[in-house]
Tab-separated table of C-alpha atoms and ligand atoms in Angstrom:
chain	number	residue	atom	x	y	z
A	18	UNK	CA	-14.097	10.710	-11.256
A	19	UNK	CA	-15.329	7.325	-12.194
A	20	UNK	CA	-18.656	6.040	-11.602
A	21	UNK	CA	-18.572	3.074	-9.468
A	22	UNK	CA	-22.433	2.761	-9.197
A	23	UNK	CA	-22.915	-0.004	-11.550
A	24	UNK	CA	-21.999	-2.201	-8.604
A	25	UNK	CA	-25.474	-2.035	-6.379
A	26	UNK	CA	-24.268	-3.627	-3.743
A	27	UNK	CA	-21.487	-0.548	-3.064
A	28	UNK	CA	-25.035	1.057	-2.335
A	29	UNK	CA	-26.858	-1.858	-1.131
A	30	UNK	CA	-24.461	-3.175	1.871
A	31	UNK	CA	-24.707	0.783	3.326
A	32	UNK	CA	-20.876	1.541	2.930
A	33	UNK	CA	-20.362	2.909	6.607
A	34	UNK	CA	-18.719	6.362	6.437
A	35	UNK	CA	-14.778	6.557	6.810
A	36	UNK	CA	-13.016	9.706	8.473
A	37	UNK	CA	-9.274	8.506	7.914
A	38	UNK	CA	-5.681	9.637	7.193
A	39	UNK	CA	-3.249	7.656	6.288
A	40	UNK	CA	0.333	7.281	7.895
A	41	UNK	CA	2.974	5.589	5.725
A	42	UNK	CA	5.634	3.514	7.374
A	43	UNK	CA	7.315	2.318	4.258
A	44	UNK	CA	10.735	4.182	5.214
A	45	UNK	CA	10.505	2.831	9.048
A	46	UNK	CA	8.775	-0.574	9.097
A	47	UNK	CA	9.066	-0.891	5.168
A	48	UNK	CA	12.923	-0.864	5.618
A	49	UNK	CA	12.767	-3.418	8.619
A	50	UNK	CA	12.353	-5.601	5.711
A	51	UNK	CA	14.844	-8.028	5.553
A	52	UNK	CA	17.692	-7.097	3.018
A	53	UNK	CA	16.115	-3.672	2.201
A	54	UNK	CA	17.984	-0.575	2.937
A	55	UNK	CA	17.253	2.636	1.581
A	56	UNK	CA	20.035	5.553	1.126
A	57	UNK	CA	19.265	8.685	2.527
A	58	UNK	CA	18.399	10.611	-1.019
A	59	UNK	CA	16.637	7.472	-1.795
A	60	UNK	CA	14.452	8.030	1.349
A	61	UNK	CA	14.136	12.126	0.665
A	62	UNK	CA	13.221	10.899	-2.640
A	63	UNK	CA	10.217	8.430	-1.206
A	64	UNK	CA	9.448	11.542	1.260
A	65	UNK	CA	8.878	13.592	-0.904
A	66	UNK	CA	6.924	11.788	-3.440
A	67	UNK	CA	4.384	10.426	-0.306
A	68	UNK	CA	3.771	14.341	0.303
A	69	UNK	CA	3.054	14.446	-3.266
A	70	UNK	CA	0.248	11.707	-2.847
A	71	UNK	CA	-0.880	13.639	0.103
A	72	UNK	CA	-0.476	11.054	2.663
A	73	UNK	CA	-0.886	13.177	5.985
A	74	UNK	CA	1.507	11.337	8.035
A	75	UNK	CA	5.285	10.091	7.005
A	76	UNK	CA	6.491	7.621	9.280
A	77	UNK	CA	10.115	8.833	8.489
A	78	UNK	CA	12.133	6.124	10.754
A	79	UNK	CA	13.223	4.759	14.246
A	80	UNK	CA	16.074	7.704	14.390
A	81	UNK	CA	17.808	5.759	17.451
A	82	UNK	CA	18.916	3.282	15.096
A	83	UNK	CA	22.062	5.446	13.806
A	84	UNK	CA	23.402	8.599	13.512
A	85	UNK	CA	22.839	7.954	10.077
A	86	UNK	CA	19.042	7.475	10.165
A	87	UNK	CA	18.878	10.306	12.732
A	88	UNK	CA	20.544	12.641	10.049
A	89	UNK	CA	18.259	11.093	6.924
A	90	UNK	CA	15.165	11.491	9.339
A	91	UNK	CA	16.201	15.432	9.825
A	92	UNK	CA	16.831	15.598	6.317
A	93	UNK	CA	13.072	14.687	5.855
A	94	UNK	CA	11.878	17.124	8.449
A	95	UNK	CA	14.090	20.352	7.013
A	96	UNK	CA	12.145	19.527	3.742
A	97	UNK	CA	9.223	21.144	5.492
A	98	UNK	CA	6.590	19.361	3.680
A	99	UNK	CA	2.648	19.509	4.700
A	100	UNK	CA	2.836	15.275	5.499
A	101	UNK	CA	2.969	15.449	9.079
A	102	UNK	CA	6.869	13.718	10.089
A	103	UNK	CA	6.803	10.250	12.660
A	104	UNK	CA	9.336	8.166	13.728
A	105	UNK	CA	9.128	5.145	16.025
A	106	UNK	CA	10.354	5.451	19.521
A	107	UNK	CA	11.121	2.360	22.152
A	108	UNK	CA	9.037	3.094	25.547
A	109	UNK	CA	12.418	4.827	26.800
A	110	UNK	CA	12.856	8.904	26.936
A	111	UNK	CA	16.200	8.870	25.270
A	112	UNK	CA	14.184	7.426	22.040
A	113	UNK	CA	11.898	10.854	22.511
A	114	UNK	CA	14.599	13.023	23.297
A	115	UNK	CA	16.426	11.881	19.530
A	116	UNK	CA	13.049	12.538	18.157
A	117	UNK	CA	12.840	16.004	19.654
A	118	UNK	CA	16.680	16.356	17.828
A	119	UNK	CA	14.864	15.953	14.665
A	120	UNK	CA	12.682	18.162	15.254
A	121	UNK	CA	9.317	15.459	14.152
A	122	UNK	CA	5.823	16.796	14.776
A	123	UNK	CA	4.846	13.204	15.829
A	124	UNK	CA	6.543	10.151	18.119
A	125	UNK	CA	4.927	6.708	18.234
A	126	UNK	CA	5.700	5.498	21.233
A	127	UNK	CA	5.672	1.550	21.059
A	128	UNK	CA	5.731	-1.609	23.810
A	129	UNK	CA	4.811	-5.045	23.356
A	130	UNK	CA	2.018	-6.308	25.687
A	131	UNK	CA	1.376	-9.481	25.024
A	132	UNK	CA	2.427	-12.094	26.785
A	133	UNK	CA	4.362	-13.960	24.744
A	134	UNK	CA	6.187	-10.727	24.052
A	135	UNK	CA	6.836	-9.950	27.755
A	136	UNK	CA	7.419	-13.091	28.498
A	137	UNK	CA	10.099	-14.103	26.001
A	138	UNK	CA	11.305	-10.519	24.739
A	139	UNK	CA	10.799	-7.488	27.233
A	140	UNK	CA	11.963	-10.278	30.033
A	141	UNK	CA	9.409	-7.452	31.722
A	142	UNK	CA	6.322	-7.968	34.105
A	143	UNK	CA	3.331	-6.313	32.480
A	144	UNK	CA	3.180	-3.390	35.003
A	145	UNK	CA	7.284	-2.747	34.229
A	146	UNK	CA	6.259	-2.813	30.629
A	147	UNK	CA	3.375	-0.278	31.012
A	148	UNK	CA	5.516	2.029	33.946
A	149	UNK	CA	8.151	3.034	31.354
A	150	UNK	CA	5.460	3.713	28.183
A	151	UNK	CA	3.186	6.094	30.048
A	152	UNK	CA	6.525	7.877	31.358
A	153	UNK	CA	7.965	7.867	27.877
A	154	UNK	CA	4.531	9.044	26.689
A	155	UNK	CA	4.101	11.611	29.299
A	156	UNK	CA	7.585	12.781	28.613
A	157	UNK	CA	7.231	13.245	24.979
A	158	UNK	CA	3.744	14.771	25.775
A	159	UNK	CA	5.853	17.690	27.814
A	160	UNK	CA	8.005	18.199	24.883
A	161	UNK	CA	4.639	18.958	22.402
A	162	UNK	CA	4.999	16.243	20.665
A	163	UNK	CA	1.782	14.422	18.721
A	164	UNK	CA	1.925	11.282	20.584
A	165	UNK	CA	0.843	7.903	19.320
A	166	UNK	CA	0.515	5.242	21.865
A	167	UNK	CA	0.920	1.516	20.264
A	168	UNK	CA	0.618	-1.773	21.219
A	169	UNK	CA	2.630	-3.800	19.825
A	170	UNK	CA	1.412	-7.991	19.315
A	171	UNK	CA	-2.516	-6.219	20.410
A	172	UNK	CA	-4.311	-8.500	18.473
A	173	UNK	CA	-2.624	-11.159	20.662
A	174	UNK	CA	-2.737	-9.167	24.242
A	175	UNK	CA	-5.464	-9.917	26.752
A	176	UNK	CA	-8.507	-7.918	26.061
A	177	UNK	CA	-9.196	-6.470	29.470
A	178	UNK	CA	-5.276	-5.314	29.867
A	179	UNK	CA	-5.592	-3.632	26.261
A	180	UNK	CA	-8.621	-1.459	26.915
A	181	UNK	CA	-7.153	-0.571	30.409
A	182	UNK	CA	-3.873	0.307	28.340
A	183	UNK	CA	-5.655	2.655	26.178
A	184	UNK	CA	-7.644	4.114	28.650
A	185	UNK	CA	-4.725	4.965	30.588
A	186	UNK	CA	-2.913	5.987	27.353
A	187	UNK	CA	-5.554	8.758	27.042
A	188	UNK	CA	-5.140	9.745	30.620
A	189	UNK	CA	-1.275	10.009	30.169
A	190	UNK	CA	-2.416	12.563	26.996
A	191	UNK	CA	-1.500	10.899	23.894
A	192	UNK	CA	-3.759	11.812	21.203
A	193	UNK	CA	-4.130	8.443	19.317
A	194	UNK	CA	-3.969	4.760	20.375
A	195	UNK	CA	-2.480	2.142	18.084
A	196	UNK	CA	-3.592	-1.388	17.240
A	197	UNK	CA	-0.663	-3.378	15.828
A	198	UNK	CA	-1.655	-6.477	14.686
A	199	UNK	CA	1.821	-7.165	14.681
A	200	UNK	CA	1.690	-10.808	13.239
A	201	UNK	CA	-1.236	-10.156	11.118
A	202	UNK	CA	-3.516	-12.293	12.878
A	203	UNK	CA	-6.615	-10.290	12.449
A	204	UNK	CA	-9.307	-10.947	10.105
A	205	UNK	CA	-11.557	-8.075	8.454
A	206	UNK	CA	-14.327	-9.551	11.057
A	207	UNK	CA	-12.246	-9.844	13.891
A	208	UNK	CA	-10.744	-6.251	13.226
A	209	UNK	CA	-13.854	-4.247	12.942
A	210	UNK	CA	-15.101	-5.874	16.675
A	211	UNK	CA	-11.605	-5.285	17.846
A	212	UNK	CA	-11.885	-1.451	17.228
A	213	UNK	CA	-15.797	-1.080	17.722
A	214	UNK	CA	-15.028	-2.425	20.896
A	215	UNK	CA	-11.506	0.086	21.745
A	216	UNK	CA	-13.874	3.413	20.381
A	217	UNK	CA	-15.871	2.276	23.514
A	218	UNK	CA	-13.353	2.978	25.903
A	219	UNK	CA	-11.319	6.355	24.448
A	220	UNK	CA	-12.096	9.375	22.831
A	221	UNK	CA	-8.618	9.550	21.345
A	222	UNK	CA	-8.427	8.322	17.930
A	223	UNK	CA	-7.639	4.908	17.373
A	224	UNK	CA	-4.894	3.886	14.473
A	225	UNK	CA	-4.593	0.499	12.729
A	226	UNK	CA	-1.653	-1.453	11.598
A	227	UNK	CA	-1.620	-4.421	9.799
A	228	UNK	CA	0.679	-7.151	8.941
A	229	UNK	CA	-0.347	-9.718	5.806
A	230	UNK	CA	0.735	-12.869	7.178
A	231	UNK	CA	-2.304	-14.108	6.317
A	232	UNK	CA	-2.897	-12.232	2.988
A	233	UNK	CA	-5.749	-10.026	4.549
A	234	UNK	CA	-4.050	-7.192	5.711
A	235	UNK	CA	-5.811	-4.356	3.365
A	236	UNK	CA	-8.851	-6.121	4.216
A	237	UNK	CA	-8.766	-5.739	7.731
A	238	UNK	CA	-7.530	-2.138	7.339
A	239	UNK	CA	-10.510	-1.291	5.729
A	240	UNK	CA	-12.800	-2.963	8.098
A	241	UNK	CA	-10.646	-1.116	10.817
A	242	UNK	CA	-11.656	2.022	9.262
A	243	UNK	CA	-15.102	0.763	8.652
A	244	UNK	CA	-15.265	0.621	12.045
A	245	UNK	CA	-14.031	3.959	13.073
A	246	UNK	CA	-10.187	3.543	13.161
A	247	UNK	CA	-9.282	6.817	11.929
A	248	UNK	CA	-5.444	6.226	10.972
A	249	UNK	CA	-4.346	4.026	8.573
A	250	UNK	CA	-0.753	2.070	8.312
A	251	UNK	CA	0.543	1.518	5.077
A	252	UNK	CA	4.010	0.662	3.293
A	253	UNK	CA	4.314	1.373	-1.178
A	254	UNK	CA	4.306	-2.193	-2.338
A	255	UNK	CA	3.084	-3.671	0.754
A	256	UNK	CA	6.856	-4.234	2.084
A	257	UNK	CA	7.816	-4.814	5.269
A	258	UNK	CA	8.553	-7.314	8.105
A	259	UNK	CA	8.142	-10.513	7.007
A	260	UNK	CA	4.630	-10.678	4.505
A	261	UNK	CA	4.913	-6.813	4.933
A	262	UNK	CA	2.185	-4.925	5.749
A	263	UNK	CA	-1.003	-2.696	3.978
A	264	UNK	CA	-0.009	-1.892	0.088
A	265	UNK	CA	-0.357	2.114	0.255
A	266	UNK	CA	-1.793	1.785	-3.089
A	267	UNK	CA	-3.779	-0.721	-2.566
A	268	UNK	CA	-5.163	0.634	0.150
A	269	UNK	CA	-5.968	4.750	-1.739
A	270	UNK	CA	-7.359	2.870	-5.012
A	271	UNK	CA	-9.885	0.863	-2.400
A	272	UNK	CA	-11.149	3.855	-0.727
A	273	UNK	CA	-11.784	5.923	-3.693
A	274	UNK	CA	-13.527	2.934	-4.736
A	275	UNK	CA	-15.501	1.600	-2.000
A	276	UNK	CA	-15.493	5.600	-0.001
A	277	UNK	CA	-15.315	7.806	-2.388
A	278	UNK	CA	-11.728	9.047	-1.233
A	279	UNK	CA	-10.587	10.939	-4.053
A	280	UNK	CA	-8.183	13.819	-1.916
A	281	UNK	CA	-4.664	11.730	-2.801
A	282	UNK	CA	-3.112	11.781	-6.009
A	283	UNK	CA	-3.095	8.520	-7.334
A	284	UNK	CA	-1.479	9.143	-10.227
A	285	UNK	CA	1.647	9.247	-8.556
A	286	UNK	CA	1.525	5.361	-7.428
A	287	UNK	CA	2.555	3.677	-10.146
A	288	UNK	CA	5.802	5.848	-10.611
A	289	UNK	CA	6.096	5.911	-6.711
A	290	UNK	CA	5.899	2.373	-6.429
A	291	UNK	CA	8.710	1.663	-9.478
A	292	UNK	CA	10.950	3.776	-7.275
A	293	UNK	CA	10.378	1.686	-4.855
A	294	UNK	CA	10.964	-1.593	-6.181
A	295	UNK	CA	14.025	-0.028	-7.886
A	296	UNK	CA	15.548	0.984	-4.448
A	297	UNK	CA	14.515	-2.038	-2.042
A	298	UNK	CA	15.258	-4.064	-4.709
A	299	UNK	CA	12.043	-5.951	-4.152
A	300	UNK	CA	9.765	-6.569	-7.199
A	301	UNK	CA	6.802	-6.882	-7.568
A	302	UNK	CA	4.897	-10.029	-8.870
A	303	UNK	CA	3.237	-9.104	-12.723
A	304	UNK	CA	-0.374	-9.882	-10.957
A	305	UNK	CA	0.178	-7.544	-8.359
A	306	UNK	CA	-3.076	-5.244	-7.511
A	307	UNK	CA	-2.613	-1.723	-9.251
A	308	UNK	CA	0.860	-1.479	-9.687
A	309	UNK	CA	1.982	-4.579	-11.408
A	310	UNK	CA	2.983	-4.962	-14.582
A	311	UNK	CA	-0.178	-6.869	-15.749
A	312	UNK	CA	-2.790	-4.693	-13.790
A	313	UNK	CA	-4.263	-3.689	-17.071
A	314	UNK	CA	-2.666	-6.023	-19.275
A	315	UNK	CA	-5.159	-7.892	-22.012
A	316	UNK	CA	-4.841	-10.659	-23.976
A	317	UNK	CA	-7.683	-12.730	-24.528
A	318	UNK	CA	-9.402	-12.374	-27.752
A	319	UNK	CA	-12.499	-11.837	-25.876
A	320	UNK	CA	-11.354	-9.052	-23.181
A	321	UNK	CA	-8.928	-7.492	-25.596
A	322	UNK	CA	-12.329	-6.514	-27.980
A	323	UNK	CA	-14.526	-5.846	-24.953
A	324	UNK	CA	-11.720	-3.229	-23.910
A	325	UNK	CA	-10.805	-1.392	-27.066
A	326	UNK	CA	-14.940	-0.424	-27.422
A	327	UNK	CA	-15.100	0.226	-23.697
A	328	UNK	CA	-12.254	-0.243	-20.666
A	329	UNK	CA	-14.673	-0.552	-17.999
A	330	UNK	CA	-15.466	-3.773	-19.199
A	331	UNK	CA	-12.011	-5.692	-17.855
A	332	UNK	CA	-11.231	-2.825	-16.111
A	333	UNK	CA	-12.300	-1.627	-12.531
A	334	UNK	CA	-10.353	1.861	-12.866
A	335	UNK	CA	-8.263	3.497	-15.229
A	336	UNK	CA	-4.786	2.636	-15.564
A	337	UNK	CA	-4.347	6.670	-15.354
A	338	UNK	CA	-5.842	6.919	-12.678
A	339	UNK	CA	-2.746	5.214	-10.911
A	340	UNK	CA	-0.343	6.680	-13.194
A	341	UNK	CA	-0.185	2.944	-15.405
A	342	UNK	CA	-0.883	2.428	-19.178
A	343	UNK	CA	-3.323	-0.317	-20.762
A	344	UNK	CA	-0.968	-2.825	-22.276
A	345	UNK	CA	-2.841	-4.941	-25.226
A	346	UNK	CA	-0.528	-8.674	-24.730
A	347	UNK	CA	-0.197	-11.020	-28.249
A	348	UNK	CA	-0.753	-14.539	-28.011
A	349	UNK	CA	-2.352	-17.574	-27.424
A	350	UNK	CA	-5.578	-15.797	-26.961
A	351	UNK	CA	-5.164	-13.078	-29.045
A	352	UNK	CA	-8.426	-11.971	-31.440
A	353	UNK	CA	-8.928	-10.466	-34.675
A	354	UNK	CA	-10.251	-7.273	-33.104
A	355	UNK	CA	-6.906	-7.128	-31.302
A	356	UNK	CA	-4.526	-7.574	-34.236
A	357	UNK	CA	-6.244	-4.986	-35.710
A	358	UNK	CA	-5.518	-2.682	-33.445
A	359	UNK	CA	-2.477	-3.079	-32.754
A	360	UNK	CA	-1.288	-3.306	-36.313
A	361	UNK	CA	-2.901	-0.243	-37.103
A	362	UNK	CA	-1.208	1.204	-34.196
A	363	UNK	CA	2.099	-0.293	-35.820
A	364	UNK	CA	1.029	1.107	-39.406
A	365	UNK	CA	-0.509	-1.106	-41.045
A	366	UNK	CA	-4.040	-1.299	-42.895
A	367	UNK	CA	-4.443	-4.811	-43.211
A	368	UNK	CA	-7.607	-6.276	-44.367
A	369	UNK	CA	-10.423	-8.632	-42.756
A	370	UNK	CA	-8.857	-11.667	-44.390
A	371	UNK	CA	-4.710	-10.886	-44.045
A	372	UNK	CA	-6.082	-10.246	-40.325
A	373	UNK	CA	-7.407	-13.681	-39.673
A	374	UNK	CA	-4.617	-15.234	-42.086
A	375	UNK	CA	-2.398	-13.186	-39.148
A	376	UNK	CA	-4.211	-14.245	-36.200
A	377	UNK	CA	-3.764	-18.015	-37.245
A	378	UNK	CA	-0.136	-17.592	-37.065
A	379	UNK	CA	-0.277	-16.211	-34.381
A	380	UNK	CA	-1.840	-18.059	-32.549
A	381	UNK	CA	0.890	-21.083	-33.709
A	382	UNK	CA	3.610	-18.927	-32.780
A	383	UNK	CA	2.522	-18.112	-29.919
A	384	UNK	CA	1.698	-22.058	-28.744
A	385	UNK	CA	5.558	-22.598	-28.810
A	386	UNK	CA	6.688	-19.410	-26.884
A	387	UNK	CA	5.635	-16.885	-24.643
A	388	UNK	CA	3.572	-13.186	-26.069
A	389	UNK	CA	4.839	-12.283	-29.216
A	390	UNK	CA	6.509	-8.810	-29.265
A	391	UNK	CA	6.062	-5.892	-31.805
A	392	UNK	CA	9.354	-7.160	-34.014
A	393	UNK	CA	8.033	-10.527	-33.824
A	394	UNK	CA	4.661	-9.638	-35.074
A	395	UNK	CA	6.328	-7.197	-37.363
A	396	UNK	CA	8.139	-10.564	-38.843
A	397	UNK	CA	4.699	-12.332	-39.178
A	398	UNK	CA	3.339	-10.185	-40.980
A	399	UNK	CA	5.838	-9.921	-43.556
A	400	UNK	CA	6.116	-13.544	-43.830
A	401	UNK	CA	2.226	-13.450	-45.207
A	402	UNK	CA	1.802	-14.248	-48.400
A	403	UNK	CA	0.314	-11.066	-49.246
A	404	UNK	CA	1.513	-7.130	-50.043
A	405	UNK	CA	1.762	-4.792	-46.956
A	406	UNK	CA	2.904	-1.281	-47.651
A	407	UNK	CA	5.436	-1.133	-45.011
A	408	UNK	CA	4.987	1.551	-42.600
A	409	UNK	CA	8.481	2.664	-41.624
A	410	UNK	CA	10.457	2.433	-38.939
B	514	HCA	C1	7.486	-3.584	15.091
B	514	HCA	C2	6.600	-2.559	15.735
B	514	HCA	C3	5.346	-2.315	14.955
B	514	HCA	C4	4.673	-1.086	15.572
B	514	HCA	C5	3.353	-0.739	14.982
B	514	HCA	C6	2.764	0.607	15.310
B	514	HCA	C7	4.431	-3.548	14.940
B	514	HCA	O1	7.237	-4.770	15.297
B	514	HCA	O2	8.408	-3.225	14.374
B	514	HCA	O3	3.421	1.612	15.112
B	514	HCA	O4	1.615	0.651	15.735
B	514	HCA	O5	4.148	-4.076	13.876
B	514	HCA	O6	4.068	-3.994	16.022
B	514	HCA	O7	5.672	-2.046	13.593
């Protein structure tokens, strides 16, 4: 495992210690996603491949939907794998009971209690609202299922109701209590008084889900965890409603980083998150942490020679480590150093001076267009006035 110890601070700012797991939603609030559907091999596909990471909890889907999702969702479960199988379930037993049909270990039992959302949504009084949850949590409870208990719009729900809620959750048996922070309102300060302040009240433990309408929500997951939240949300690639929610592998690269979490098989995200993008349909930006395409791309002159003697220099982790490749970029800012390397790599032995007759063309080429592929450099180098021994195809 890599040595993140060069960073004192990792030591000096007494990382608290994290006891997590880590439920993925990405094929229940991932799909919620405007325009993304995902067929149902497509989602036994992203089932599996989560087990593979070893996320403990699959958040397989909101089975009331369709008969179709019910059957996909079953599908999942008859795969018997060692993630523990969710779905999402409306505060009303005949959600529970289609769980039970699909035979999940685990029913998150959801109602809005904020306000606004009772107000304008649920049409509901608060104690209507919180009636039919406990009885849909008590019910599912009698059927021995896990039960989450989850607030929907929390971070925006009056702080006195919400610890009453999940005292009362605990009474009613479930065994965790959710924070959603449904429109991703939070901040990583914010979120790690919001759930110092909930472990006060239950002995249950407490889940965290974020939203990243405002760009912070693997931040605040980690300060929810930080703070003793013990499960985490995430989605692969961060999609979901709207801004989407916690990048999964955003989210396992950070704690093996900052915790030491080194139990999930990372090298499965990059290839897990291609999937992804291939069957949403949603790509990923180039700068995108971990997974996109630049994450360990180099072109400067500067970073390019830095990296070839040692990675760590431009690079935090290993782009094995998350199943990725170093990718050495031609252009603009390319170096000597780097067109050495990479036209030895091609087959070539060119010397000191054809390398910085090279580099100058390069670097004209380059001011004109975009990187400069392999054929293109291939071309360059021909079109030197001096005598390569071509290396072959
Ligand atoms: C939704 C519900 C939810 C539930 C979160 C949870 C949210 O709006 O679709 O399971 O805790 O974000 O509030 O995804």
């Amino acid at each position: 495992m890599q040595d993140y110890s060069v960073n004192q601070f990792l030591k000096l700012a007494k990382t608290p210690k994290i006891d997590i797991e880590v439920c993925d939603v990405t094929l229940r609030d991932g799909e919620q996603m405007p325009g993304v559907v995902f067929r149902a091999d497509e989602k036994l596909e992203i089932a599996i491949r989560l087990n593979e990471v070893g996320v403990e909890i699959i958040e397989a889907g909101f089975p009331v939907v369709s008969e179709a999702e019910k059957r996909a969702v079953q599908d999942i479960t008859n795969l018997g794998l060692d993630s523990k199988i969710s779905v999402l379930s409306r505060s009303v037993p005949k959600d529970v009971e289609v769980a039970l049909d699909c035979d999940v270990d685990m029913v998150s039992v959801f109602i809005a209690t904020s306000e606004l959302h009772l107000k304008y949504k649920l049409h509901m009084t608060c104690a209507e609202a919180v009636k039919c949850a406990f009885e849909t949590v008590e019910f599912a409870k009698d059927h021995g299922l896990i039960v989450r208990f989850s607030a929907e719009d929390a971070t925006r729900t009056d702080f006195d109701l919400l610890k009453r809620l999940y005292r009362k959750a605990e009474e009613y048996r479930a065994d965790y209590v959710s924070i959603a922070d449904t429109v991703g309102i939070m901040n990583p300060r914010t979120t790690g008084y919001l759930v110092s302040e909930i472990k006060k009240e239950v002995d249950i433990p407490i889940c965290m889900h974020c939203h990243d309408d405002l760009g912070m929500a693997l931040a605040n997951t980690l300060a929810a965890a930080e703070a003793g939240a013990k499960q985490l949300h995430t989605t692969i690639n961060g999609i979901g409603e709207r801004s989407g929610n916690t990048p999964l592998e955003e989210l396992l690269v950070a704690l093996r980083v900052h915790h030491d979490v080194d139990r999930y098989d990372t090298t499965k995200l990059t290839p897990l998150s291609k999937l992804v993008q291939s069957c949403s349909g949603v790509m990923m930006p180039k700068n995108k942490a971990v997974v996109g395409e630049n994450a360990f791309a180099h072109e400067s002159g500067i970073h390019v020679a830095a990296v070839l003697e040692e990675p760590r220099t431009y690079e935090l982790y290993s782009p094995e480590m998350v199943g990725s490749a170093r990718r050495i970029i031609i252009g603009k800012h390319t170096g000597a150093k780097a067109l050495k390397y990479i036209t030895k790599k091609m087959g070539y032995d060119l010397k000191k001076d054809e390398i910085c007759l090279l580099a100058e063309k390069v670097k004209r080429c380059s001011e004109f267009k975009r990187p400069i592929s392999c054929d293109e450099l291939r071309r360059l180098i021909h079109d030197l006035d001096i005598e390569v021994v071509y290396p072959g195809p």
